Short mmCIF file of C-alpha atoms in Angstrom, two decimals:
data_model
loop_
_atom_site.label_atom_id
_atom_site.label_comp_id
_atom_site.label_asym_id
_atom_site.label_seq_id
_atom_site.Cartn_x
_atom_site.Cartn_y
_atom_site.Cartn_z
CA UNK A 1 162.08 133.05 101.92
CA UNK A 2 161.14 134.35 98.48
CA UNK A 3 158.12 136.38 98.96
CA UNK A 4 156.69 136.68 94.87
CA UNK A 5 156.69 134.45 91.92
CA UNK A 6 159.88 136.12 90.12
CA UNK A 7 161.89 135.68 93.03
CA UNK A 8 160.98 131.92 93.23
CA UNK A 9 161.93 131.72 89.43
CA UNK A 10 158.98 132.47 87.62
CA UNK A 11 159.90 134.72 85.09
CA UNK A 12 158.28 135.61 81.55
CA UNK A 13 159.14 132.61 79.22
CA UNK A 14 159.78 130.19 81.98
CA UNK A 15 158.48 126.31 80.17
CA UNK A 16 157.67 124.24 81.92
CA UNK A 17 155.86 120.23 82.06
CA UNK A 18 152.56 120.19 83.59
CA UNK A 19 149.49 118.37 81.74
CA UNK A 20 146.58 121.04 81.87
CA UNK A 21 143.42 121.91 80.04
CA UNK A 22 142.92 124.89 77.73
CA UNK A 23 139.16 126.19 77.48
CA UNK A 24 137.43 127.59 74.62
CA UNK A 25 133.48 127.99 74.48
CA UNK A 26 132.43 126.27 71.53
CA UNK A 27 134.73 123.38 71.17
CA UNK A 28 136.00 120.74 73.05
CA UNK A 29 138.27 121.26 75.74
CA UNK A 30 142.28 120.33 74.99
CA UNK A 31 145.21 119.29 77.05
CA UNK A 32 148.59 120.06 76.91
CA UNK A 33 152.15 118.84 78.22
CA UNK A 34 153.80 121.94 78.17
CA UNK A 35 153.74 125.49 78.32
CA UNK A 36 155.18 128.74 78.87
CA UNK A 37 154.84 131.50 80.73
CA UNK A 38 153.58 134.79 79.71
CA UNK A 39 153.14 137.32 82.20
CA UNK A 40 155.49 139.87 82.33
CA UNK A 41 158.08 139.87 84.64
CA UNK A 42 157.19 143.19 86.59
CA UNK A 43 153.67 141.64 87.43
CA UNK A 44 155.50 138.44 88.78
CA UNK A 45 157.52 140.02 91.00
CA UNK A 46 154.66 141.70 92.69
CA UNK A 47 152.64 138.39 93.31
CA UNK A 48 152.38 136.53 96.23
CA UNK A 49 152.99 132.77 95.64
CA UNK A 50 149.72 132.73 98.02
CA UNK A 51 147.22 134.43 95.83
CA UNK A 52 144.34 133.03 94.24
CA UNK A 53 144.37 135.15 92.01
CA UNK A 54 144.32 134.30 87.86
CA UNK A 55 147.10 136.30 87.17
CA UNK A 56 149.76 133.85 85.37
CA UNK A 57 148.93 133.70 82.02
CA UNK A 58 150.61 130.22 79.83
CA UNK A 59 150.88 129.13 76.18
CA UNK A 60 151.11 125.63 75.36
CA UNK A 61 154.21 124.49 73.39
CA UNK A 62 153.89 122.67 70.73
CA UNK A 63 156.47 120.34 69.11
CA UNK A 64 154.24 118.69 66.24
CA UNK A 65 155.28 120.10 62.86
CA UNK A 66 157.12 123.42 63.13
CA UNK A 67 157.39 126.27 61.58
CA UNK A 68 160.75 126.60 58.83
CA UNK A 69 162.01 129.56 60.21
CA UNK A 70 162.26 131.01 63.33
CA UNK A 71 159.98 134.12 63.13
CA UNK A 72 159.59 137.72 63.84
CA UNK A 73 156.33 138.68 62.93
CA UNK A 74 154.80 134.91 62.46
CA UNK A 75 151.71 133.66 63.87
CA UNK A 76 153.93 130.67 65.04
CA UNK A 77 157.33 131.28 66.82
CA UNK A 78 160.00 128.54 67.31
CA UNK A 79 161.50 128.39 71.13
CA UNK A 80 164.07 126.52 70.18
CA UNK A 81 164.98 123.88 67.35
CA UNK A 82 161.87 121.85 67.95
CA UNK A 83 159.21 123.61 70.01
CA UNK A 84 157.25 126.34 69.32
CA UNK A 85 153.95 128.97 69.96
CA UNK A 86 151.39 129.60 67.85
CA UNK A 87 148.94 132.33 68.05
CA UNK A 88 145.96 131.09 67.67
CA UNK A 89 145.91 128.21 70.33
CA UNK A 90 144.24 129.13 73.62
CA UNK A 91 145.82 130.82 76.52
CA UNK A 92 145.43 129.67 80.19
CA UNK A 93 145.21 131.47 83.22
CA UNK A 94 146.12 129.88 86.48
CA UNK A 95 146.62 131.47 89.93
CA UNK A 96 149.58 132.46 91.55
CA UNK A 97 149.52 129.66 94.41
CA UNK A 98 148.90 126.94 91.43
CA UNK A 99 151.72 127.32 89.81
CA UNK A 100 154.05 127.45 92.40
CA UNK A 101 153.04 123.34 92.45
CA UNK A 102 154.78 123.16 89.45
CA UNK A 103 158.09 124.16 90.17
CA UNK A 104 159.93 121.00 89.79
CA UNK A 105 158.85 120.57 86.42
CA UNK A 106 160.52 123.64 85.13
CA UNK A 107 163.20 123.60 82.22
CA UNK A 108 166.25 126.08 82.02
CA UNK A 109 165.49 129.74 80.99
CA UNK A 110 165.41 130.30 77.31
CA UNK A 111 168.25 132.17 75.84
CA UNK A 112 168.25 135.67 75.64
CA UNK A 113 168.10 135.74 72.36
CA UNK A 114 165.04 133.53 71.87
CA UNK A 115 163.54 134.94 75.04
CA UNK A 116 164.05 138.45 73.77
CA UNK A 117 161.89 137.04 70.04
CA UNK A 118 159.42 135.46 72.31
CA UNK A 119 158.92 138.94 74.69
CA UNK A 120 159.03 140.64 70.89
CA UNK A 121 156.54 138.24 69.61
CA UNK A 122 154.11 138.23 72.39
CA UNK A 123 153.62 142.31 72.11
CA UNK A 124 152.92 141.90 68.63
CA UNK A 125 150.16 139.44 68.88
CA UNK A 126 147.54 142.25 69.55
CA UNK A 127 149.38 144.68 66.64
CA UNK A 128 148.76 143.01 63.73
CA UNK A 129 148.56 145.49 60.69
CA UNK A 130 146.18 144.59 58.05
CA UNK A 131 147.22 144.80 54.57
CA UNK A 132 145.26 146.93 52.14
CA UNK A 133 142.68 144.81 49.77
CA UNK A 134 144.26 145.91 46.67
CA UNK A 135 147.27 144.27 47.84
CA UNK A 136 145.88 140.94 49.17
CA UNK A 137 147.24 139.43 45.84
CA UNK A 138 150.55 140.52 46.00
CA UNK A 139 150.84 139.77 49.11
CA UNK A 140 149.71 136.36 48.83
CA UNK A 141 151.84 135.91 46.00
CA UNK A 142 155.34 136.96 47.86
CA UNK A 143 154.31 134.68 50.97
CA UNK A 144 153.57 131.64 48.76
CA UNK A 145 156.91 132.32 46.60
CA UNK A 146 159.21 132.80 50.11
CA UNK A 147 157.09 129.24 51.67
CA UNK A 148 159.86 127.65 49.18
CA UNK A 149 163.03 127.10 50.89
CA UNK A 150 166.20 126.43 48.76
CA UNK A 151 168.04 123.65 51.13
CA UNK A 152 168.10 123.15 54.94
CA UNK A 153 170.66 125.65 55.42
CA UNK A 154 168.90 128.68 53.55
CA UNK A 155 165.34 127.77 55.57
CA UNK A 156 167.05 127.40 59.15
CA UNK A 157 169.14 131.10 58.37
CA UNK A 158 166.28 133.07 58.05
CA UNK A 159 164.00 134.51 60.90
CA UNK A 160 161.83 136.14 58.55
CA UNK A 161 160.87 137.63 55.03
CA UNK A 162 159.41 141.44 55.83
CA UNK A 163 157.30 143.36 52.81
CA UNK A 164 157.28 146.85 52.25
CA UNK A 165 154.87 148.60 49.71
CA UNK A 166 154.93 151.58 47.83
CA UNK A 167 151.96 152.47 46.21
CA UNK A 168 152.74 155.10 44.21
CA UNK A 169 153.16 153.38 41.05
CA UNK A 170 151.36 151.06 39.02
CA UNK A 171 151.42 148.42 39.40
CA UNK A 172 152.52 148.65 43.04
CA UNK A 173 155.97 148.16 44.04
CA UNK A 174 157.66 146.14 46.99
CA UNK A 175 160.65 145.72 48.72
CA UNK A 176 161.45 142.42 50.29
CA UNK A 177 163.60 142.31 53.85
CA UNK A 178 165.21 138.59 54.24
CA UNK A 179 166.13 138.95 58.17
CA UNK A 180 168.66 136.19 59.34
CA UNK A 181 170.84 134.69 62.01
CA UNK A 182 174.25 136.72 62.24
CA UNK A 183 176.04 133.16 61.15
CA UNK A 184 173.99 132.88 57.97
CA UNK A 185 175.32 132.96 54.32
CA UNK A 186 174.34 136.39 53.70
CA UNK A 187 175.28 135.46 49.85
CA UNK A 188 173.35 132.72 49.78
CA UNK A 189 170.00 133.97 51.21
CA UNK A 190 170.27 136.97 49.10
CA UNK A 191 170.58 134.37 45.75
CA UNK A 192 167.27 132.63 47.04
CA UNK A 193 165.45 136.49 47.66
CA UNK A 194 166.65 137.33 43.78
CA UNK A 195 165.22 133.93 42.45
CA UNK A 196 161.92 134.40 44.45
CA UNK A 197 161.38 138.19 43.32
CA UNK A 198 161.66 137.12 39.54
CA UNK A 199 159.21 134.62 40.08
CA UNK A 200 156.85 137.37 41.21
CA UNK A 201 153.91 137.81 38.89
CA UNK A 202 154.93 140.84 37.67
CA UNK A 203 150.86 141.69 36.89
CA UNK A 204 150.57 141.54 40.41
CA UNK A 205 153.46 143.92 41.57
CA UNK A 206 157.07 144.36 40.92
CA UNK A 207 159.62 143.59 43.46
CA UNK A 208 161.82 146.95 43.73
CA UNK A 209 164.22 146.55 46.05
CA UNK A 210 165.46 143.20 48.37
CA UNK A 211 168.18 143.13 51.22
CA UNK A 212 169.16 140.55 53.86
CA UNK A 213 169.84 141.89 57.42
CA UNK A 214 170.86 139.65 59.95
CA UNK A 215 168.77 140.23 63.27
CA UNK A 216 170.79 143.15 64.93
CA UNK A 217 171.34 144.99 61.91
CA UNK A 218 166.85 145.12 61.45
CA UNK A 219 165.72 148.01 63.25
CA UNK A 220 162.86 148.31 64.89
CA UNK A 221 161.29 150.67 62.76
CA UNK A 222 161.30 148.44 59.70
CA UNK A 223 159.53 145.86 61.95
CA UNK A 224 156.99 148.04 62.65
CA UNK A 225 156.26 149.21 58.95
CA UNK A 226 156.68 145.83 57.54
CA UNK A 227 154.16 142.97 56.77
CA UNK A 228 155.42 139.16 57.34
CA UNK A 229 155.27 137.28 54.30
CA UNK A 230 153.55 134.37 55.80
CA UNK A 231 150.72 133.24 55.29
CA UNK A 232 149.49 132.56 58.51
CA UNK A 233 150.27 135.71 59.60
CA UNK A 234 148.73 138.37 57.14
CA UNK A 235 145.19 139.53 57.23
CA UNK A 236 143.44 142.10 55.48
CA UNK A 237 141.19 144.81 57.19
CA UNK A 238 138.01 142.41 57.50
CA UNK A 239 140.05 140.29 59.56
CA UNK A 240 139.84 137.33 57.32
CA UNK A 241 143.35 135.38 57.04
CA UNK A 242 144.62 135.40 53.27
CA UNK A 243 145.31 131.75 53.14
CA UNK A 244 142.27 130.70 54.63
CA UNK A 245 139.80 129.50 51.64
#
């Protein structure tokens, strides 16, 4: 017999149906159909499917209008072709023993590739960089220019659109990182990146370099340096969202 939750087949991005209640102090409470599973593995495997203790941490997922793309550094992240996270709805801690009620509503694991995004995506939620003030308008500029898809094809090819500043110049320059599936039109993609840098207000900034990299080929370290151009995602350093007005 299966003596923690990993060996009963609880394992970090496990979805699931189950309708439950989020809570949030200051609003009314919310329930959801489905949700995912967040803890990470190595704490599942050490917990008793007896305890009553709060340690299984979900995420509702949410199918009602999704994001275009699929998302590195988003504030929303598509699972799969129709369901998704987002950041800013509430989390959900249930106990150990709970959730092990749930077990026949479970779906298939994701696929490694969209688990490995979501395990990507989750660490990030807490790392969000905040991009300088005087850069706010560029910034808000590139996302609003990359929200504009050229076809169906183009918007469902790319995972993400990274920024990288250089503010040594004046005005400040920026290179633009289209990162896409490994089956995309790399030609294509980097057409629509051209057309949106020479629509940047050049005022504003001037776009100095652009490249498309398919997902393997984006390292880490550009991750880590860039800024999503989203507009959900970006903030500046008093925490206020740049598209929220």
């Amino acid at each position: 017999m299966a003596n923690n939750l990993y060996d009963l087949g609880w394992h970090q991005g496990t979805i699931f149906s189950q309708s439950l209640p989020t809570v949030v102090i200051g609003r009314p409470d919310a329930i959801f159909d489905r949700w995912i599973v967040c803890t990470q593995d190595c704490d599942l495997s050490s917990s008793s499917p007896t305890s009553t203790e709060a340690i299984v941490e979900l995420r509702p997922v949410l199918k009602e209008s999704p994001p275009a793309d699929w998302g590195i550094r988003s504030s929303r992240l598509l699972l799969n072709s129709q369901e998704y996270v987002d950041a800013s709805t509430a989390r959900v801690q249930v106990t150990a023993a709970k959730i092990c009620e749930f077990v026949g509503t479970r779906d298939t694991q994701l696929p490694d590739e969209r688990l490995r995004a979501f395990k990507t995506w989750l660490g990030r939620r807490y790392d969000r960089p905040a991009v300088p003030e005087h850069l706010i308008d560029l910034a808000r500029e590139i996302a609003k220019r990359c929200a504009v898809r050229s076809g169906r094809r183009t918007a469902q090819a790319i995972h993400d659109v990274l920024m990288q500043f250089s503010e040594d110049s004046d005005p400040p320059q920026v290179a633009l990182y289209a990162v896409v599936t490994d089956e995309a039109d790399l030609d294509s993609v980097e057409r629509w990146l051209a057309d949106v840098a020479s629509r940047i207000d050049t005022k504003l900034g001037v776009v100095a370099h652009i490249e498309v990299q398919t997902r393997t080929q984006t390292s880490l370290q550009l991750v880590e340096t860039s800024y999503s151009a989203d507009l959900s995602e970006l903030t500046w350093r008093n925490e206020v969202p740049v598209g929220a007005e």
